[in-house]
Short mmCIF file of C-alpha atoms in Angstrom, two decimals:
data_model
loop_
_atom_site.label_atom_id
_atom_site.label_comp_id
_atom_site.label_asym_id
_atom_site.label_seq_id
_atom_site.Cartn_x
_atom_site.Cartn_y
_atom_site.Cartn_z
CA MET K 1 80.83 110.81 82.63
CA THR K 2 83.37 111.61 85.37
CA ILE K 3 84.39 108.57 87.33
CA ASP K 4 84.77 108.21 91.14
CA SER K 5 83.60 111.77 91.94
CA THR K 6 81.37 111.04 94.89
CA LEU K 7 82.17 113.85 97.31
CA ASP K 8 79.13 115.84 98.51
CA LEU K 9 80.30 119.44 98.29
CA ASN K 10 77.24 120.57 100.26
CA ASN K 11 78.04 118.33 103.21
CA LEU K 12 81.77 118.55 103.79
CA LYS K 13 83.26 117.15 106.91
CA GLU K 14 84.85 119.66 109.25
CA ASP K 15 87.61 117.57 110.77
CA ASN K 16 91.08 116.77 109.46
CA PRO K 17 92.27 113.32 110.52
CA SER K 18 95.93 112.86 109.71
CA VAL K 19 98.47 110.02 109.68
CA VAL K 20 101.41 111.25 111.77
CA LEU K 21 104.84 109.83 112.16
CA GLU K 22 105.57 110.39 115.88
CA LYS K 23 109.00 108.77 115.85
CA ILE K 24 110.81 105.88 114.24
CA GLY K 25 108.42 102.96 113.86
CA GLU K 26 105.51 104.76 115.50
CA ILE K 27 102.50 106.11 113.55
CA ARG K 28 99.31 107.41 115.13
CA PHE K 29 96.19 109.13 113.97
CA GLU K 30 95.89 112.74 115.00
CA GLU K 31 93.28 115.48 114.52
CA ARG K 32 94.95 118.41 112.84
CA PRO K 33 93.42 121.83 112.17
CA VAL K 34 91.60 122.17 108.83
CA PRO K 35 93.88 124.30 106.70
CA GLU K 36 92.65 127.62 105.43
CA ILE K 37 93.30 129.10 102.00
CA PRO K 38 96.55 131.02 102.77
CA GLU K 39 96.67 133.13 99.59
CA PRO K 40 94.20 134.05 96.80
CA ASN K 41 95.84 131.67 94.27
CA TYR K 42 95.51 128.58 96.50
CA VAL K 43 92.98 125.77 96.41
CA LYS K 44 91.87 123.37 99.13
CA ILE K 45 91.71 119.67 98.18
CA ALA K 46 89.91 116.80 99.83
CA ILE K 47 92.47 114.01 99.56
CA THR K 48 90.93 110.75 98.29
CA HIS K 49 93.92 108.55 97.45
CA THR K 50 97.54 108.46 98.55
CA GLY K 51 100.24 106.08 97.32
CA LEU K 52 103.00 104.90 99.63
CA CYS K 53 106.47 105.89 98.47
CA GLY K 54 109.80 104.40 99.43
CA SER K 55 110.78 107.64 101.12
CA ASP K 56 107.69 107.48 103.37
CA VAL K 57 108.64 103.93 104.38
CA HIS K 58 112.23 105.07 104.98
CA TYR K 59 111.09 107.79 107.31
CA TYR K 60 108.96 105.25 109.15
CA GLU K 61 111.75 102.73 109.53
CA HIS K 62 114.75 104.99 109.97
CA GLY K 63 113.54 108.51 110.75
CA SER K 64 115.46 109.88 107.78
CA CYS K 65 115.79 109.79 104.01
CA GLY K 66 118.97 111.03 102.46
CA SER K 67 119.94 114.25 104.23
CA PHE K 68 116.41 114.88 105.59
CA LYS K 69 115.79 113.85 109.20
CA VAL K 70 112.47 113.83 111.11
CA GLU K 71 112.95 115.88 114.25
CA SER K 72 109.29 116.39 115.18
CA PRO K 73 105.98 114.69 114.47
CA MET K 74 105.22 114.86 110.72
CA VAL K 75 102.13 113.98 108.62
CA LEU K 76 103.19 111.37 106.06
CA GLY K 77 102.32 111.05 102.37
CA HIS K 78 103.02 112.97 99.16
CA GLU K 79 101.66 110.85 96.27
CA SER K 80 98.08 112.11 96.30
CA ALA K 81 95.00 113.01 94.31
CA GLY K 82 91.70 114.47 95.42
CA ILE K 83 88.74 116.80 94.75
CA ILE K 84 88.76 120.59 94.93
CA VAL K 85 86.46 121.79 97.74
CA GLN K 86 87.39 125.50 97.86
CA VAL K 87 89.28 127.96 95.69
CA GLY K 88 90.93 131.32 96.44
CA ASP K 89 89.64 134.55 95.06
CA SER K 90 92.20 134.79 92.22
CA VAL K 91 91.84 131.17 91.05
CA THR K 92 90.48 131.05 87.45
CA ARG K 93 91.01 127.59 85.97
CA LEU K 94 89.77 125.35 88.78
CA LYS K 95 86.49 125.06 90.63
CA PRO K 96 85.03 122.97 93.50
CA GLY K 97 84.38 119.46 92.28
CA ASP K 98 87.32 119.24 89.98
CA ARG K 99 89.36 116.08 90.37
CA VAL K 100 93.09 116.83 90.50
CA ALA K 101 96.56 115.31 90.88
CA CYS K 102 98.57 117.12 93.56
CA GLU K 103 102.14 118.22 92.91
CA PRO K 104 103.47 118.14 96.47
CA GLY K 105 106.47 120.49 96.31
CA VAL K 106 106.07 124.26 96.27
CA PRO K 107 109.26 126.37 95.68
CA SER K 108 109.96 129.97 96.57
CA ARG K 109 108.79 132.15 93.70
CA LEU K 110 111.75 134.44 94.42
CA SER K 111 114.47 131.85 94.09
CA LYS K 112 116.85 131.89 91.15
CA GLU K 113 116.09 128.25 90.53
CA TYR K 114 112.34 128.96 90.16
CA LYS K 115 112.99 131.87 87.87
CA ALA K 116 115.31 129.72 85.73
CA GLY K 117 112.67 126.99 85.36
CA ASN K 118 114.44 124.56 87.68
CA TYR K 119 112.14 124.92 90.67
CA ASN K 120 112.75 121.32 91.84
CA LEU K 121 116.23 122.50 92.85
CA CYS K 122 114.93 125.42 94.93
CA PRO K 123 116.69 125.39 98.35
CA HIS K 124 113.51 126.73 99.96
CA MET K 125 111.23 124.02 98.58
CA ALA K 126 108.31 123.13 100.90
CA PHE K 127 107.84 119.50 99.98
CA ALA K 128 105.11 117.33 101.49
CA ALA K 129 106.30 114.81 104.06
CA THR K 130 109.86 116.05 103.81
CA PRO K 131 110.96 117.52 107.18
CA PRO K 132 109.86 119.88 108.47
CA TYR K 133 106.76 119.98 106.22
CA ASP K 134 103.63 117.92 106.76
CA GLY K 135 102.38 115.57 104.06
CA THR K 136 99.11 114.79 102.29
CA LEU K 137 97.88 111.78 104.26
CA CYS K 138 95.06 113.71 105.74
CA ARG K 139 91.57 114.87 104.80
CA TYR K 140 92.41 118.38 103.54
CA TYR K 141 95.50 119.85 101.92
CA VAL K 142 96.15 123.24 100.29
CA LEU K 143 98.27 124.03 97.20
CA PRO K 144 98.68 126.85 94.69
CA GLU K 145 96.40 126.33 91.66
CA ASP K 146 99.43 125.93 89.38
CA PHE K 147 100.62 122.98 91.45
CA VAL K 148 97.57 120.81 90.79
CA VAL K 149 96.58 119.34 87.42
CA LYS K 150 93.02 118.58 86.51
CA LEU K 151 92.37 114.97 85.68
CA PRO K 152 90.53 113.97 82.49
CA ASP K 153 87.09 112.49 83.10
CA HIS K 154 88.18 108.94 82.25
CA VAL K 155 91.32 108.93 84.48
CA SER K 156 90.63 107.74 88.00
CA LEU K 157 91.73 109.38 91.21
CA GLU K 158 93.84 106.31 91.97
CA GLU K 159 95.65 106.90 88.75
CA GLY K 160 95.89 110.55 89.67
CA ALA K 161 97.80 109.67 92.81
CA LEU K 162 100.33 107.82 90.67
CA VAL K 163 101.02 110.97 88.59
CA GLU K 164 103.64 111.80 91.24
CA PRO K 165 105.99 108.81 90.66
CA LEU K 166 105.10 108.88 86.93
CA SER K 167 106.40 112.43 86.83
CA VAL K 168 109.71 111.27 88.25
CA GLY K 169 110.02 108.97 85.22
CA VAL K 170 108.93 111.72 82.84
CA HIS K 171 111.48 114.15 84.26
CA ALA K 172 114.30 111.61 83.94
CA ASN K 173 113.40 110.84 80.32
CA ARG K 174 113.06 114.50 79.40
CA LEU K 175 116.48 115.30 80.93
CA ILE K 176 118.19 113.06 78.44
CA ASP K 177 115.86 113.93 75.58
CA VAL K 178 114.49 110.43 74.96
CA LYS K 179 112.75 110.31 71.60
CA PHE K 180 111.74 108.17 68.62
CA GLY K 181 114.67 106.07 67.44
CA ASP K 182 116.30 105.80 70.85
CA SER K 183 116.62 102.58 72.84
CA MET K 184 116.78 102.24 76.66
CA VAL K 185 118.18 100.14 79.48
CA VAL K 186 116.70 100.70 82.94
CA PHE K 187 118.20 99.27 86.13
CA GLY K 188 115.64 98.67 88.89
CA ALA K 189 112.10 97.36 88.54
CA GLY K 190 110.57 99.16 91.49
CA PRO K 191 107.72 101.64 90.84
CA VAL K 192 110.03 104.40 89.57
CA GLY K 193 112.04 102.12 87.35
CA LEU K 194 108.89 100.51 85.93
CA LEU K 195 107.37 103.89 85.22
CA ALA K 196 110.60 105.31 83.77
CA ALA K 197 110.74 102.32 81.40
CA GLY K 198 107.11 102.81 80.47
CA VAL K 199 107.72 106.50 79.74
CA ALA K 200 110.70 105.60 77.54
CA LYS K 201 108.42 103.36 75.43
CA ALA K 202 105.79 106.09 75.28
CA PHE K 203 108.43 108.59 74.15
CA GLY K 204 109.43 106.40 71.23
CA CYS K 205 112.03 103.77 72.35
CA ASP K 206 111.48 100.61 70.32
CA LYS K 207 113.64 98.56 72.68
CA VAL K 208 113.43 98.94 76.46
CA LEU K 209 115.46 96.46 78.57
CA ILE K 210 114.71 96.43 82.31
CA VAL K 211 117.22 94.84 84.73
CA ASP K 212 116.53 93.61 88.23
CA ILE K 213 117.19 90.60 90.46
CA VAL K 214 113.53 89.63 91.10
CA ASN K 215 111.93 87.60 88.36
CA GLU K 216 108.38 88.54 89.38
CA LYS K 217 109.10 92.22 88.86
CA LEU K 218 110.74 91.60 85.50
CA ASP K 219 107.85 89.47 84.34
CA PHE K 220 105.47 92.22 85.49
CA ALA K 221 107.29 94.83 83.43
CA VAL K 222 107.09 92.85 80.21
CA GLN K 223 103.59 91.48 80.84
CA HIS K 224 102.19 95.01 81.29
CA LYS K 225 104.17 96.42 78.36
CA LEU K 226 106.31 98.77 80.40
CA ALA K 227 109.41 97.16 78.88
CA THR K 228 110.07 95.06 75.82
CA HIS K 229 112.78 92.81 77.35
CA CYS K 230 114.16 91.97 80.80
CA PHE K 231 117.31 90.60 82.33
CA ASN K 232 117.87 89.09 85.77
CA SER K 233 121.30 90.30 86.88
CA LYS K 234 121.45 88.25 90.11
CA GLY K 235 124.92 86.59 90.13
CA LYS K 236 125.55 87.76 86.55
CA THR K 237 128.51 89.67 85.18
CA PHE K 238 128.74 92.69 82.84
CA GLU K 239 129.66 90.28 80.09
CA ASP K 240 126.40 88.38 80.69
CA LEU K 241 124.47 91.67 80.34
CA LEU K 242 126.31 92.46 77.06
CA ALA K 243 125.42 89.05 75.75
CA CYS K 244 121.79 89.71 76.53
CA ILE K 245 121.95 93.10 74.81
CA LYS K 246 123.59 91.58 71.68
CA ASP K 247 120.68 89.12 71.49
CA ILE K 248 118.16 92.02 71.48
CA TRP K 249 119.89 94.78 69.63
CA ASP K 250 121.15 94.64 66.06
CA GLU K 251 124.83 93.62 65.65
CA ASP K 252 127.31 96.16 67.03
CA GLU K 253 124.47 98.33 68.51
CA LEU K 254 124.01 99.26 72.12
CA PRO K 255 121.32 101.16 74.04
CA THR K 256 121.46 104.90 73.36
CA CYS K 257 119.95 105.79 76.81
CA GLY K 258 120.24 104.49 80.36
CA ILE K 259 118.44 105.14 83.59
CA ASP K 260 119.50 103.81 87.02
CA ALA K 261 116.63 103.65 89.48
CA THR K 262 118.51 101.65 92.16
CA GLY K 263 121.27 103.84 93.57
CA ASN K 264 123.44 100.73 93.70
CA GLN K 265 126.98 101.40 92.57
CA TYR K 266 127.26 98.09 90.68
CA CYS K 267 124.08 98.82 88.75
CA ILE K 268 125.23 102.36 87.98
CA ASN K 269 128.52 101.00 86.70
CA MET K 270 126.93 98.40 84.47
CA CYS K 271 124.31 100.77 83.13
CA ILE K 272 126.83 103.40 82.03
CA ARG K 273 129.23 100.84 80.53
CA SER K 274 126.44 99.25 78.49
CA LEU K 275 125.62 102.43 76.55
CA ALA K 276 126.40 103.24 72.91
CA LYS K 277 128.86 105.96 71.93
CA LYS K 278 127.33 109.42 72.59
CA GLY K 279 124.87 107.68 74.90
CA ARG K 280 122.94 109.50 77.62
CA PHE K 281 122.64 108.34 81.21
CA VAL K 282 120.54 109.74 84.05
CA GLN K 283 120.74 108.81 87.73
CA VAL K 284 117.32 108.60 89.39
CA GLY K 285 117.77 106.17 92.32
CA MET K 286 119.07 107.59 95.61
CA GLY K 287 122.11 105.73 96.92
CA GLY K 288 125.16 106.48 99.01
CA ASP K 289 126.97 109.79 98.86
CA THR K 290 129.91 108.39 96.97
CA LEU K 291 130.91 105.53 94.66
CA ASP K 292 133.89 103.29 95.16
CA LYS K 293 134.29 102.86 91.44
CA PHE K 294 133.01 104.98 88.57
CA PRO K 295 133.39 104.02 84.87
CA ILE K 296 135.29 107.12 83.93
CA ALA K 297 137.00 105.47 80.97
CA ALA K 298 133.65 104.56 79.38
CA VAL K 299 132.37 108.10 79.92
CA LEU K 300 135.45 109.61 78.29
CA GLU K 301 136.03 107.18 75.44
CA LYS K 302 132.33 107.13 74.37
CA GLU K 303 131.69 110.80 75.12
CA LEU K 304 128.73 109.85 77.29
CA THR K 305 126.42 112.43 78.86
CA VAL K 306 125.83 111.73 82.58
CA LYS K 307 123.14 113.59 84.49
CA GLY K 308 121.32 113.47 87.78
CA SER K 309 117.53 113.68 88.12
CA PHE K 310 115.73 115.04 91.22
CA ARG K 311 111.97 114.76 91.51
CA TYR K 312 110.26 116.70 88.69
CA SER K 313 109.93 120.22 87.36
CA VAL K 314 108.19 122.42 84.81
CA ASP K 315 105.37 120.65 82.91
CA ASP K 316 106.37 117.13 84.07
CA TYR K 317 102.99 116.66 85.81
CA LYS K 318 101.20 117.90 82.65
CA TYR K 319 103.13 115.53 80.47
CA SER K 320 102.25 112.68 82.85
CA VAL K 321 98.55 113.44 82.88
CA GLN K 322 98.63 113.69 79.06
CA LEU K 323 100.21 110.24 78.86
CA LEU K 324 97.36 108.84 80.98
CA LYS K 325 94.77 110.76 78.97
CA ASP K 326 96.12 109.36 75.70
CA GLY K 327 96.44 105.83 76.96
CA LYS K 328 100.21 105.87 76.32
CA ILE K 329 100.95 104.23 79.69
CA ASN K 330 98.78 102.20 82.07
CA VAL K 331 99.60 102.73 85.69
CA ARG K 332 96.68 100.79 87.18
CA PRO K 333 98.46 97.40 87.34
CA LEU K 334 101.09 98.87 89.62
CA ILE K 335 98.56 99.21 92.40
CA THR K 336 98.87 95.74 93.91
CA HIS K 337 97.43 96.43 97.40
CA ARG K 338 94.84 98.76 98.81
CA PHE K 339 94.21 99.84 102.40
CA LYS K 340 91.61 102.07 104.01
CA PHE K 341 92.76 105.29 105.72
CA GLU K 342 92.17 103.70 109.11
CA GLN K 343 94.44 100.84 108.10
CA ALA K 344 97.44 103.15 107.46
CA VAL K 345 99.60 101.51 110.13
CA GLU K 346 98.96 98.08 108.67
CA ALA K 347 99.82 99.50 105.22
CA TYR K 348 103.19 100.74 106.38
CA GLU K 349 103.93 97.48 108.16
CA PHE K 350 102.97 95.52 105.08
CA SER K 351 105.19 97.66 102.89
CA LYS K 352 108.20 96.50 104.88
CA GLN K 353 107.67 92.93 103.56
CA GLY K 354 108.54 93.93 100.00
CA LYS K 355 105.59 92.01 98.54
CA SER K 356 103.94 94.99 96.85
CA ILE K 357 104.68 97.17 93.86
CA LYS K 358 102.48 100.09 94.89
CA ILE K 359 100.25 100.38 97.95
CA MET K 360 97.32 102.74 97.80
CA ILE K 361 95.59 104.25 100.81
CA GLU K 362 92.00 105.30 100.28
CA GLY K 363 90.40 108.07 102.19
CA PRO K 364 89.93 109.50 104.81
CA PRO K 365 86.28 108.26 104.77
#
């Protein structure tokens, strides 16, 4: 039996309420036109759940995120799932009523990056809630059929909305070829760090150490089996981290893989230096443009592989849905707070307090 599929396809609402960022610190509800199917391979989705991402909050508080700046009113949201309500004439694998996770970035099919299988790096990417493109925090949204993934019957729409951040963790782990026999250290126990750690376990790491400065987040990671061990680095030195690693790993062994989900230069430095010879490191967290110090000696002397990870790409969404289908990772506990669509302003204000792991907005009604 399919869960939470309650939309009446014979009685669809004809409005499109949207949560719009007018300017820094000001959100309002606005009626936007109902989008039409733009091309035969597109589908129209009734959005049912949207998770709040750190980038959304950054736009709300600062009007920018990285190099992207909001210069005109923009619909927020990009971590969404929903129900198909209409399909284009050439759509073959989806139908109205299907429950789907929405991949919110559509590249140019003509770009060299798309053709090379690196479409997340396409310079012409139309990404939801990244200026100048509107997001998914609305009633209806349209996407090409190959940028939505059908959810298994036993996976909820709430979980479907978390496929987006889960795919970030999947992409990072795939970039450094995490597999059975590897071990992992992850810096940062926010949603992306937690999910990246959980993916590492699912991919075969027998030891996953997660590092943060908030005990509650670390306890959460271990309690919900997203990591095997944790370390609070507040006020601690690199030598303290190494001592922790020696207590967990066999003698003279170090983690083979590392992920930084903080963007903090001290975390990046410690993560790279903690790796074994021939170790692989991937940077996921967005930080400043430059680092004051980089552990170049460790990279050279250990022949480390250092990579950057940006969003997600080919099959990452499918991998993520498969992990949920197989029960290899449980994302439900990450949803610590829920708000109705009409409470979106309160949701964004609450997010600023830092008391949540993942906020979920339900609706529109």
